[in-house]
mmCIF file of C-alpha atoms and ligand atoms in Angstrom:
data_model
loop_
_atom_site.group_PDB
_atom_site.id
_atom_site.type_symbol
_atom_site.label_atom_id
_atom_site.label_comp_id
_atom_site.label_asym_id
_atom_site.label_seq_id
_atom_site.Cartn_x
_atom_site.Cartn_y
_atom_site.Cartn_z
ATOM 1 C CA UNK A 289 277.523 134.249 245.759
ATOM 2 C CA UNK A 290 280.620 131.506 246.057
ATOM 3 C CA UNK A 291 282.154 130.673 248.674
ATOM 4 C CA UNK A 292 284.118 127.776 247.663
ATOM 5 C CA UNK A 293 287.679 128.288 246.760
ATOM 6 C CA UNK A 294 288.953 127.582 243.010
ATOM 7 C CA UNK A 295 292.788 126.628 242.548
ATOM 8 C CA UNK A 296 294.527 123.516 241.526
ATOM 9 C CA UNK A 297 295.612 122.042 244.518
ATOM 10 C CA UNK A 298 295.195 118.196 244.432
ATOM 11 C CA UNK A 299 295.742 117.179 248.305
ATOM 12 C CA UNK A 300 292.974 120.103 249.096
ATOM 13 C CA UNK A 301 290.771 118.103 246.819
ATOM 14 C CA UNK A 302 291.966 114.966 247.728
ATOM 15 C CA UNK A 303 291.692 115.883 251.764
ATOM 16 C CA UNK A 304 287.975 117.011 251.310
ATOM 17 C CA UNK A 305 286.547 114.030 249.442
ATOM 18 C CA UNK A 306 288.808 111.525 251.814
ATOM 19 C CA UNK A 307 286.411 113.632 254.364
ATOM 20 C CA UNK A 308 283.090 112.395 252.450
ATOM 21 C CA UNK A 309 282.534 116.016 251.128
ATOM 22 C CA UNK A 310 281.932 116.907 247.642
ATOM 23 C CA UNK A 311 284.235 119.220 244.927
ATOM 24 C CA UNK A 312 283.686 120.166 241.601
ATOM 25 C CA UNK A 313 286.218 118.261 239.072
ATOM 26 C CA UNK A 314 287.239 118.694 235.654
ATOM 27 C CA UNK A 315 287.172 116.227 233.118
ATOM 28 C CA UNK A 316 287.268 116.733 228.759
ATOM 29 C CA UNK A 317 283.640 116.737 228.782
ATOM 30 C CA UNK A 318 282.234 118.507 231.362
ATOM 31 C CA UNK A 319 282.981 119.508 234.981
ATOM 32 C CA UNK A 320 281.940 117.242 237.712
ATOM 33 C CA UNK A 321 280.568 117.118 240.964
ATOM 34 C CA UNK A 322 282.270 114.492 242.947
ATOM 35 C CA UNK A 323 282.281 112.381 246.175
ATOM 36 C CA UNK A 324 283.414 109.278 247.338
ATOM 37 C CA UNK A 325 281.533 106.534 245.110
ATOM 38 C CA UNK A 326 281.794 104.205 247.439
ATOM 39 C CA UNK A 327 280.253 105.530 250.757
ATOM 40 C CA UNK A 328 276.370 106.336 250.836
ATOM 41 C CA UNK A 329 276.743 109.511 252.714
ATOM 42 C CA UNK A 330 278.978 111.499 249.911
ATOM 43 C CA UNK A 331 277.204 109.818 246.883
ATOM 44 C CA UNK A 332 273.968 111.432 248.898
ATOM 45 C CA UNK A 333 275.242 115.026 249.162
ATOM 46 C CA UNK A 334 275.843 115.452 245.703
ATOM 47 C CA UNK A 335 272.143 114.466 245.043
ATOM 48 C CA UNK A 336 271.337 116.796 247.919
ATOM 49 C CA UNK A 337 273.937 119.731 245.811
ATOM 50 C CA UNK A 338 272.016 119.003 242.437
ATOM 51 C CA UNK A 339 268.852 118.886 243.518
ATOM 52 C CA UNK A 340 268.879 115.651 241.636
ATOM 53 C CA UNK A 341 266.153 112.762 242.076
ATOM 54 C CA UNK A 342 267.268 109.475 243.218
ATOM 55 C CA UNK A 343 265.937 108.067 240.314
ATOM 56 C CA UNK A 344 268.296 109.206 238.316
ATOM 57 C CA UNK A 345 271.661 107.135 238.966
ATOM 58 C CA UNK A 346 275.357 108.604 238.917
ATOM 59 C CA UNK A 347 278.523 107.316 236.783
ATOM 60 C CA UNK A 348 281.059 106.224 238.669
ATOM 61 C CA UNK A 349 284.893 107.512 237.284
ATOM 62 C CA UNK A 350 288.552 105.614 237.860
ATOM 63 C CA UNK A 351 291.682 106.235 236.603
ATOM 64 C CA UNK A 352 292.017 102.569 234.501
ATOM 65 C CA UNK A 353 290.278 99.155 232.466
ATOM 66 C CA UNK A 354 292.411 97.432 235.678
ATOM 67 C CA UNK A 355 290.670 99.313 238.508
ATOM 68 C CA UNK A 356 286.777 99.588 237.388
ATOM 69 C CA UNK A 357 287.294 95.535 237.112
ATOM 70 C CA UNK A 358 287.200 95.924 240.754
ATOM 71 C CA UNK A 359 283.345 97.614 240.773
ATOM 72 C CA UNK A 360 282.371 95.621 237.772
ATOM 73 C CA UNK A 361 281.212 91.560 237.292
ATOM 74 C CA UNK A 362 282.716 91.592 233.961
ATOM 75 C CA UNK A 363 283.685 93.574 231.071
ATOM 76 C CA UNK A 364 282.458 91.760 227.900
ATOM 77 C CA UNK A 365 284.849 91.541 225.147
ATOM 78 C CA UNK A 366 282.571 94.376 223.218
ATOM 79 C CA UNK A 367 283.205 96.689 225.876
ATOM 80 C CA UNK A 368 286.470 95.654 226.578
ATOM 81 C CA UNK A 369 287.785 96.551 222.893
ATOM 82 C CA UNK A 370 286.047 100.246 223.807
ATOM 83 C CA UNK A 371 287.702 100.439 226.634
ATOM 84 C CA UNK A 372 290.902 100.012 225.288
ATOM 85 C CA UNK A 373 290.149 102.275 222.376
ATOM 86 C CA UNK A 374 288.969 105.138 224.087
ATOM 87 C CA UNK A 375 289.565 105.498 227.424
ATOM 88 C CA UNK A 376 291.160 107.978 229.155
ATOM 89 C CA UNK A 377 288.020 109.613 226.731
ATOM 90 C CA UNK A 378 284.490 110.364 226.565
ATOM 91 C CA UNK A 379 282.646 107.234 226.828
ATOM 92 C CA UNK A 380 280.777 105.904 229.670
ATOM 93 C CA UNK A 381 279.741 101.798 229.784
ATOM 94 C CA UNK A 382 277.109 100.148 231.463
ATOM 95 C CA UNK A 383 278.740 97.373 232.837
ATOM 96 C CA UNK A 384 277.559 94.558 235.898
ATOM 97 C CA UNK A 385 278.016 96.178 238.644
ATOM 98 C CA UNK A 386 279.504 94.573 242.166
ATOM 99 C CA UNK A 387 277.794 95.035 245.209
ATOM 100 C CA UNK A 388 280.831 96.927 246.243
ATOM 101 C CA UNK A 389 279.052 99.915 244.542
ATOM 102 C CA UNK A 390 275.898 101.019 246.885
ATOM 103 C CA UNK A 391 272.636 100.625 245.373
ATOM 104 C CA UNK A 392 272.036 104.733 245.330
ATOM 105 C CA UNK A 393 274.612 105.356 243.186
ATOM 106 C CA UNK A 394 272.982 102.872 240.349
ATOM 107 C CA UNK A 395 269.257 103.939 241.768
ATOM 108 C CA UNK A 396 269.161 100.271 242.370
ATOM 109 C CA UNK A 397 269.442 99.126 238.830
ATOM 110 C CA UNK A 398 271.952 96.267 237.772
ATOM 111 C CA UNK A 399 274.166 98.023 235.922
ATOM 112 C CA UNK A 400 276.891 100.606 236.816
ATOM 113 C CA UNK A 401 277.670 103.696 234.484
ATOM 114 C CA UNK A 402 281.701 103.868 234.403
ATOM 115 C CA UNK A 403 284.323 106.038 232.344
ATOM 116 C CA UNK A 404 287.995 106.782 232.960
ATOM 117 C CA UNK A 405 287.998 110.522 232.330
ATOM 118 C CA UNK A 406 290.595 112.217 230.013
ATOM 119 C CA UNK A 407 291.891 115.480 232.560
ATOM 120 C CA UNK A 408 295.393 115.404 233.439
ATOM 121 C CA UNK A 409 294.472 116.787 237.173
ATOM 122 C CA UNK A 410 291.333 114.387 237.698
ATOM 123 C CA UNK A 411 293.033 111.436 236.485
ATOM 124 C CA UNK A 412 296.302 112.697 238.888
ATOM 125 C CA UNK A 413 293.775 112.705 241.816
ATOM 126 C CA UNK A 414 291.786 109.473 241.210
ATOM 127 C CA UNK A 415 295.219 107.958 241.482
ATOM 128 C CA UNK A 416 295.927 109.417 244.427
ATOM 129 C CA UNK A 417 292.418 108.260 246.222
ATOM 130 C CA UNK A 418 291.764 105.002 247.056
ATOM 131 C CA UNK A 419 287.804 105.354 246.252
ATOM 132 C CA UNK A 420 286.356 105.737 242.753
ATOM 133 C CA UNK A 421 284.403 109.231 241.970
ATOM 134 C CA UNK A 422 280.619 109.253 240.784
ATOM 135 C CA UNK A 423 280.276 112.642 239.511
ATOM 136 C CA UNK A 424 277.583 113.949 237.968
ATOM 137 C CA UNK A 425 277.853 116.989 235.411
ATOM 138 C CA UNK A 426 278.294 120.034 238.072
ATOM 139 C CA UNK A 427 274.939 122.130 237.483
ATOM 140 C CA UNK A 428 271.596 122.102 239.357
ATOM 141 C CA UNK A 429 269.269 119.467 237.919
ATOM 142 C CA UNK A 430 267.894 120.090 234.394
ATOM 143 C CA UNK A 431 270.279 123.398 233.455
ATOM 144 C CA UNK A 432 272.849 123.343 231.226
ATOM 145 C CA UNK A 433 276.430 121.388 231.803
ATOM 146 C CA UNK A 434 279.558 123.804 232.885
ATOM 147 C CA UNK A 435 282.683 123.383 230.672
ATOM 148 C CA UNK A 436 284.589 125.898 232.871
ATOM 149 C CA UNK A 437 285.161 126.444 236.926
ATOM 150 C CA UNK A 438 283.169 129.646 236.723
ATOM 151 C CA UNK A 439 280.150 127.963 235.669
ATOM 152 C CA UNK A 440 280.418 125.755 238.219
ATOM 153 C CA UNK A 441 281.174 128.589 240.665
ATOM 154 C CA UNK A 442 278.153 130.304 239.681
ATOM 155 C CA UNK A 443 275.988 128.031 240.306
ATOM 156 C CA UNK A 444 277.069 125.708 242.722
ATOM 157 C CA UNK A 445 279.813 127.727 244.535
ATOM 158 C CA UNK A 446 277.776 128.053 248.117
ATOM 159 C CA UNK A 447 276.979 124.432 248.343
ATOM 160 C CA UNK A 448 280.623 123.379 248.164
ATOM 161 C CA UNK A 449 284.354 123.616 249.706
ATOM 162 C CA UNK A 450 286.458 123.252 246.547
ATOM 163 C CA UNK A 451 286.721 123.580 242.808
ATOM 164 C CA UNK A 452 289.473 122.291 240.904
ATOM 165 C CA UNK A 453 289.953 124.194 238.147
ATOM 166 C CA UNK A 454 291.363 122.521 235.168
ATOM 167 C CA UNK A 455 290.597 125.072 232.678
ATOM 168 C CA UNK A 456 287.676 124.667 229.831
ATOM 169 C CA UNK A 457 286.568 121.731 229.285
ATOM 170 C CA UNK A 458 288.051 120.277 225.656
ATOM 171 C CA UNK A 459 284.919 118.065 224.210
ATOM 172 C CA UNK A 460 282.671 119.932 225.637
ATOM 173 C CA UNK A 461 279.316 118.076 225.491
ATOM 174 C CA UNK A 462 279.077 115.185 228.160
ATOM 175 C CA UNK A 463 280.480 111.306 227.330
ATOM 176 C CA UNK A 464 278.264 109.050 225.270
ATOM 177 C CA UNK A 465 276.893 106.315 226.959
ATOM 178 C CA UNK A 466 277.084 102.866 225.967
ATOM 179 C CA UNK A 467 274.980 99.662 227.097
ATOM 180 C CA UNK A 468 275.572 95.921 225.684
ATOM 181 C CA UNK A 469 272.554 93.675 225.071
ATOM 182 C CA UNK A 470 274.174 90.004 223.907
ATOM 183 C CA UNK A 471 277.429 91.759 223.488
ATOM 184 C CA UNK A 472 276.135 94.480 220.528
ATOM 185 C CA UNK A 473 276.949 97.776 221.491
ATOM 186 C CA UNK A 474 273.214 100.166 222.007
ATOM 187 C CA UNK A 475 273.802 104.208 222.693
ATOM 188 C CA UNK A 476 272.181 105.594 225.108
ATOM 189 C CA UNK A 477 273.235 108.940 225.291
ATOM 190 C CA UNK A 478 275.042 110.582 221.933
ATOM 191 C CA UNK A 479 277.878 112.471 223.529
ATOM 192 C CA UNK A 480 281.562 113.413 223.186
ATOM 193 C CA UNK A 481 282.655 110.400 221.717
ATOM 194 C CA UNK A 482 281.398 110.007 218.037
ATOM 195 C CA UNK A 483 279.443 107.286 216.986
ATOM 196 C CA UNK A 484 280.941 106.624 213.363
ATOM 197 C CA UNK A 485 284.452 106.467 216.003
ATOM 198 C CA UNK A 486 283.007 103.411 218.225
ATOM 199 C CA UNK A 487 281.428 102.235 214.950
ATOM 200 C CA UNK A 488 284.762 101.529 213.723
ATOM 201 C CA UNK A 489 285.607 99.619 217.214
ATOM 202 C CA UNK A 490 282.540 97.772 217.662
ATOM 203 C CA UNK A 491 280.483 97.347 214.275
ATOM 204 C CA UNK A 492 277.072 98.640 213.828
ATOM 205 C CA UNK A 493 275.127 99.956 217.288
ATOM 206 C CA UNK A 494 271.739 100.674 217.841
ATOM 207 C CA UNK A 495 270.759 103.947 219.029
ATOM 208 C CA UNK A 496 268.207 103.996 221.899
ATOM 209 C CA UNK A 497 265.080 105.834 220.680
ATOM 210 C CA UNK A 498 264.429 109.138 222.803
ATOM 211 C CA UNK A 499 261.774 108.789 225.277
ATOM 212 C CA UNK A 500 260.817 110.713 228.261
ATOM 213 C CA UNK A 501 259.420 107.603 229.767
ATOM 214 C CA UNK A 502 262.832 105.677 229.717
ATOM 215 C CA UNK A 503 264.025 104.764 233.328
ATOM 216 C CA UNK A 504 267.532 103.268 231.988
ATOM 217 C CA UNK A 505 268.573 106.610 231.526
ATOM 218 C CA UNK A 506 266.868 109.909 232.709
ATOM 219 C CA UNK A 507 269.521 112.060 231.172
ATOM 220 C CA UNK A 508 267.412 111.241 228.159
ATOM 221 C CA UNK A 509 264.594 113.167 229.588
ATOM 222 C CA UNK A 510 263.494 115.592 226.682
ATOM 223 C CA UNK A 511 263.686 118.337 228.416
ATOM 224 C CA UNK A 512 267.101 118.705 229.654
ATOM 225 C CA UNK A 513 270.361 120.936 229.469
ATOM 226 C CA UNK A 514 267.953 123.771 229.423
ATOM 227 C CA UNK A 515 268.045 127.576 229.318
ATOM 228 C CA UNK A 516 266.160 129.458 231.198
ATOM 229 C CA UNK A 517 264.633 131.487 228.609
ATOM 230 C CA UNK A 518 262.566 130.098 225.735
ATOM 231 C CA UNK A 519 264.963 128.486 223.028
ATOM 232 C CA UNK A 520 263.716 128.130 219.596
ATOM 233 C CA UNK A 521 265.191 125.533 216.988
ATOM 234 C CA UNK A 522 264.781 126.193 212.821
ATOM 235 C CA UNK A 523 265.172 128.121 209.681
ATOM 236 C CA UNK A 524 267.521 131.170 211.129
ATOM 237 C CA UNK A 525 266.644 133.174 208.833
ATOM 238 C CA UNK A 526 262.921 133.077 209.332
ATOM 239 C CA UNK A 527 263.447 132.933 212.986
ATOM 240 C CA UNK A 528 265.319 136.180 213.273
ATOM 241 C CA UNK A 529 262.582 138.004 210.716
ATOM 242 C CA UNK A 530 259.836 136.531 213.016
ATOM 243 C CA UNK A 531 261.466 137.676 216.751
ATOM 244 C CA UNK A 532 263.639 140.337 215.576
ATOM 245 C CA UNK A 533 266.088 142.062 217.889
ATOM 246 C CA UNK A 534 263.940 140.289 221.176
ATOM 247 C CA UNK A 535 266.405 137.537 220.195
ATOM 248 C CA UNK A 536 270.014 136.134 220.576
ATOM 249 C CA UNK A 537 271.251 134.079 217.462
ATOM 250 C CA UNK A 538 272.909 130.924 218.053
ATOM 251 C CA UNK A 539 274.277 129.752 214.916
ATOM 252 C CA UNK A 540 276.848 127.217 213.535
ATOM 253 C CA UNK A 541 279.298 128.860 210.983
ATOM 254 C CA UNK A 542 277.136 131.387 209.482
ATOM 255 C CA UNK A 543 276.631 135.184 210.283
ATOM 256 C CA UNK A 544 272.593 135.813 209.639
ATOM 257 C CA UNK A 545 273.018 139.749 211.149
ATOM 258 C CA UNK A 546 274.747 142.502 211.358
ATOM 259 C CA UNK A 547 272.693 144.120 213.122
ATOM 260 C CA UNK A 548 272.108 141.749 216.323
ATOM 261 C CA UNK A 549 274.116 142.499 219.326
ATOM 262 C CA UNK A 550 273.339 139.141 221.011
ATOM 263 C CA UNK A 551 274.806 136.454 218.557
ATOM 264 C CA UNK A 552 277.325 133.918 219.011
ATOM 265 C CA UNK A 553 278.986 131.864 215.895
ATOM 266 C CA UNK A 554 279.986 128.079 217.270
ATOM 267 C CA UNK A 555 282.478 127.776 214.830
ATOM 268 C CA UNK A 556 283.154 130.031 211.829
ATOM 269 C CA UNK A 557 285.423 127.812 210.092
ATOM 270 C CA UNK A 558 282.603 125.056 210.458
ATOM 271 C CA UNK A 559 284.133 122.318 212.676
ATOM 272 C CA UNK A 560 281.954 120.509 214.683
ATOM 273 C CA UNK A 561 284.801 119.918 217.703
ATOM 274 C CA UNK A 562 285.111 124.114 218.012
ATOM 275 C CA UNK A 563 281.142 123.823 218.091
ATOM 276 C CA UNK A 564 280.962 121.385 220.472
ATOM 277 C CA UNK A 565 283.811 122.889 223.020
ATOM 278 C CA UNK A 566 281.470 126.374 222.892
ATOM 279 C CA UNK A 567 277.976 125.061 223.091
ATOM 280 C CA UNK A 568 277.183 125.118 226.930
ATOM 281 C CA UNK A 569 279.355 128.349 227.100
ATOM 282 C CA UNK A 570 277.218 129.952 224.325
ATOM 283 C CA UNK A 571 274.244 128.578 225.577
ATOM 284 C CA UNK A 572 274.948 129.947 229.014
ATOM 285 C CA UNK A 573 276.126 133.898 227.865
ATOM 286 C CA UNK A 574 273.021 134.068 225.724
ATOM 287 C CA UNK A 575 270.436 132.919 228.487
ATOM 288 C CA UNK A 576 271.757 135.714 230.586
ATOM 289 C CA UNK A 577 271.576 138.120 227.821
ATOM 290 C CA UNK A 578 268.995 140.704 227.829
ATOM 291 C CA UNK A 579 266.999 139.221 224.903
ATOM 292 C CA UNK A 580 263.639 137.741 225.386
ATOM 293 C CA UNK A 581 264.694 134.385 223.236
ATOM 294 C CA UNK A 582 267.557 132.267 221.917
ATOM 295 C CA UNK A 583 267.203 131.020 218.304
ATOM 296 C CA UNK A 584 268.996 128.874 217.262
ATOM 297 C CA UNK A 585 269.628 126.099 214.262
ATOM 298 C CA UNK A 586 270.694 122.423 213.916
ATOM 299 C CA UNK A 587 274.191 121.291 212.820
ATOM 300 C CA UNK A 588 275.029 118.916 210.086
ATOM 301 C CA UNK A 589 273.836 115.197 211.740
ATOM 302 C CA UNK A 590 277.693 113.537 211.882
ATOM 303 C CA UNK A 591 280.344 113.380 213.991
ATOM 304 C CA UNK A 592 280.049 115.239 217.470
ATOM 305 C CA UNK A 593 276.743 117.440 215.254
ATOM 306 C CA UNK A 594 274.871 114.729 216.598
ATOM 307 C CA UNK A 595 275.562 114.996 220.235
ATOM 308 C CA UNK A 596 274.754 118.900 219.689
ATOM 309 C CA UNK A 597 272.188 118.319 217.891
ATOM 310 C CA UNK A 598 270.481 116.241 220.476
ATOM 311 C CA UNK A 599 271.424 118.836 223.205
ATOM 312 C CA UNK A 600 269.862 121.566 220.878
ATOM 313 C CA UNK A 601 266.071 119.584 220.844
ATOM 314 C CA UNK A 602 265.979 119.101 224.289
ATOM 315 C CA UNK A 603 266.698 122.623 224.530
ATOM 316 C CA UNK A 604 264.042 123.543 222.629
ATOM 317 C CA UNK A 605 262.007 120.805 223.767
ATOM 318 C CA UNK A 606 261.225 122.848 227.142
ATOM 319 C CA UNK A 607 258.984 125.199 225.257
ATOM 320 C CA UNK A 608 257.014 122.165 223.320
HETATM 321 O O1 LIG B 172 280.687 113.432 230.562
HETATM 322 C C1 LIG B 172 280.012 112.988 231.464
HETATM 323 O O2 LIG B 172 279.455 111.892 231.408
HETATM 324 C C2 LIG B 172 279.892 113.867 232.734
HETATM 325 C C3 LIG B 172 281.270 113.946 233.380
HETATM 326 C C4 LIG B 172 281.235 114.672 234.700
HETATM 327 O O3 LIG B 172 281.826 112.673 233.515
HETATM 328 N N1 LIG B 172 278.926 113.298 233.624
HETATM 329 C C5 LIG B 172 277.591 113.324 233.373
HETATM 330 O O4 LIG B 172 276.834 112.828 234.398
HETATM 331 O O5 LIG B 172 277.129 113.782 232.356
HETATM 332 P P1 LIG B 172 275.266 113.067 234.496
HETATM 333 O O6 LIG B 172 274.882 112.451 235.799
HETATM 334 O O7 LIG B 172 274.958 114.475 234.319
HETATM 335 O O8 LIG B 172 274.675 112.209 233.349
HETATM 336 C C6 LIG B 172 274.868 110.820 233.414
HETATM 337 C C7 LIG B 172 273.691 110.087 232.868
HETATM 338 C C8 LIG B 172 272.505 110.210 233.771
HETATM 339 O O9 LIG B 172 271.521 111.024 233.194
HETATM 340 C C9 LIG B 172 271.990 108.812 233.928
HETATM 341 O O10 LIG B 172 270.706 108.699 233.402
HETATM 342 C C10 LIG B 172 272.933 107.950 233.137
HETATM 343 O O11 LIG B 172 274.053 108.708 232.877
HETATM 344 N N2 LIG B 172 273.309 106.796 233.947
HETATM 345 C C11 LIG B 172 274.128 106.783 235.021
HETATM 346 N N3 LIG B 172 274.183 105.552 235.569
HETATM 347 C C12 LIG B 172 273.392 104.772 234.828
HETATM 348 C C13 LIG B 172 273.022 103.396 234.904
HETATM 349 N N4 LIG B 172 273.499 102.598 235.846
HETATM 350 N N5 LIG B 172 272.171 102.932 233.964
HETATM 351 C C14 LIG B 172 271.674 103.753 233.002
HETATM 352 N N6 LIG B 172 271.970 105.056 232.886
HETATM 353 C C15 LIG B 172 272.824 105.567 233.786
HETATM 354 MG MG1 LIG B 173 273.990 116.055 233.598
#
């Protein structure tokens, strides 16, 4: 049941995190859960909401390059060209952090996670606040990401006072995450931003092998952005002959049945944008089908298919 209110009133908002509480934002990713970054109490009550371990640090959101100079040592000229390029956009850098930002919201480490989101109402109402945001994606710890206020609502909407609803969330999948080691650009998280896009920016970058023994960054966890009910990754085709109608389809651009009543298309004219902006949705409708599985296949491996793609295995990787 939900209790807290949904609308689109920016001094509500603004009035409950200025009171250390924590509401549900939108950004072009993902919704948020957000509280004052800078004071221990609210960046602990959205751990508390989650259900999140401590271990597992927050990113911190402002509204320019100018103001997260004032959480940040420095912003290397690697980043810096990033920055510029992309944000208001889905990318997140690990930058020095100051001490300004408390050690719980980094889980102690060195670095702080930071991104200027691209939401016409979150960016209006970090301007109006005087405190950054950390906001982590709005579900319970290890579910799947809401791209819409309802998602939020349903899940979240008796631990909180306020959602801002900003509509459905345009990317989709959450922002990739970028570290620097002697200024070269390493991804740690494939997300909303592409990688060929901050190839062109910053030159080659190394992608951080998955691991579920990584502490830099838990969200790499294998399993992750999971269903509830067992999701299965392969050939659709000899997925659908081997579970039958105990299953809802999940596929790209292709119809495999006719016969199905649980099956959701991500995009039938095959862009991988449209696929991205319906994956958590899909995802979501088809765990609360009434269908013993989800099968589902991989997308092509370019552009934002690889940020699917990655939130497709760890899926899966629940059953493994
Ligand atoms: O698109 C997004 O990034 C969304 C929206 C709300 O901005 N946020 C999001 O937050 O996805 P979250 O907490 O669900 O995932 C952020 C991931 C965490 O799993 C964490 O491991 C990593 O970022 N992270 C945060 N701070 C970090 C740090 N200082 N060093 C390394 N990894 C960090
Ligand atoms: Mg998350």
């Amino acid at each position: 049941m939900s209790t807290a209110q949904i609308g689109t009133d920016l001094s509500k908002a603004a009035a409950f995190l200025r009171n250390g509480e924590v509401v549900a934002i939108p950004t072009e990713t993902v919704y948020g859960l957000a509280g004052n970054a800078l004071n221990e109490y609210s960046a602990t009550r959205i751990f508390e909401v989650k259900e999140r371990p401590f271990f597992d640090p927050l990113i911190v959101h402002t509204s320019s390059i100018q103001r997260a100079e004032e959480f940040v040592l420095e912003i290397p000229d690697a980043a810096r060209k990033l920055a510029e390029a992309f944000w208001p956009g889905p990318l997140t850098l690990l930058l020095p952090r100051r001490s300004i930002i408390p050690d719980i919201i980094t889980s102690g480490l060195d670095k702080v996670a930071i991104r200027v989101p691209d939401h016409p109402l979150t960016l209006e109402l970090l301007k109006m606040l005087d405190f950054p945001l950390a906001a982590p994606s709005a579900n319970p710890f290890g579910y799947i990401s809401p791209t819409s206020a309802q998602h939020v609502a349903q899940q979240l909407g008796h631990k909180i006072p306020y959602i801002l609803d900003g509509g459905e969330c345009g990317v989709g999948v959450e922002s990739t995450i970028i570290g620097f080691e002697n200024d070269k650009p390493i991804v740690y998280r494939l997300g909303g931003l592409a990688v060929e896009a901050i190839e062109k920016i910053a030159g080659p970058v190394t992608l951080m092998a998955h691991s579920s023994s990584n502490p830099l960054a838990p969200g790499m966890l294998k399993s992750h952005y999971a269903p509830s009910k067992p999701f299965l990754l392969g050939d659709l085709k000899q997925l659908i002959q081997q579970y039958g109608n105990e299953a809802a389809i999940l596929s790209f651009h292709k119809q495999y049945s006719y016969t199905h009543s649980h099956q959701i298309i991500l995009s039938p004219s095959g862009d991988l944008n449209e696929a991205a902006r319906h994956l958590f949705g899909a995802m979501r409708s088809l765990d609360q089908a009434p269908v013993k599985y989800i099968i589902a296949e991989l997308l092509p491996e370019q552009g934002l298919g690889r940020a699917i793609n990655d939130r497709l295995r760890r899926a899966a990787a629940e059953n493994s």
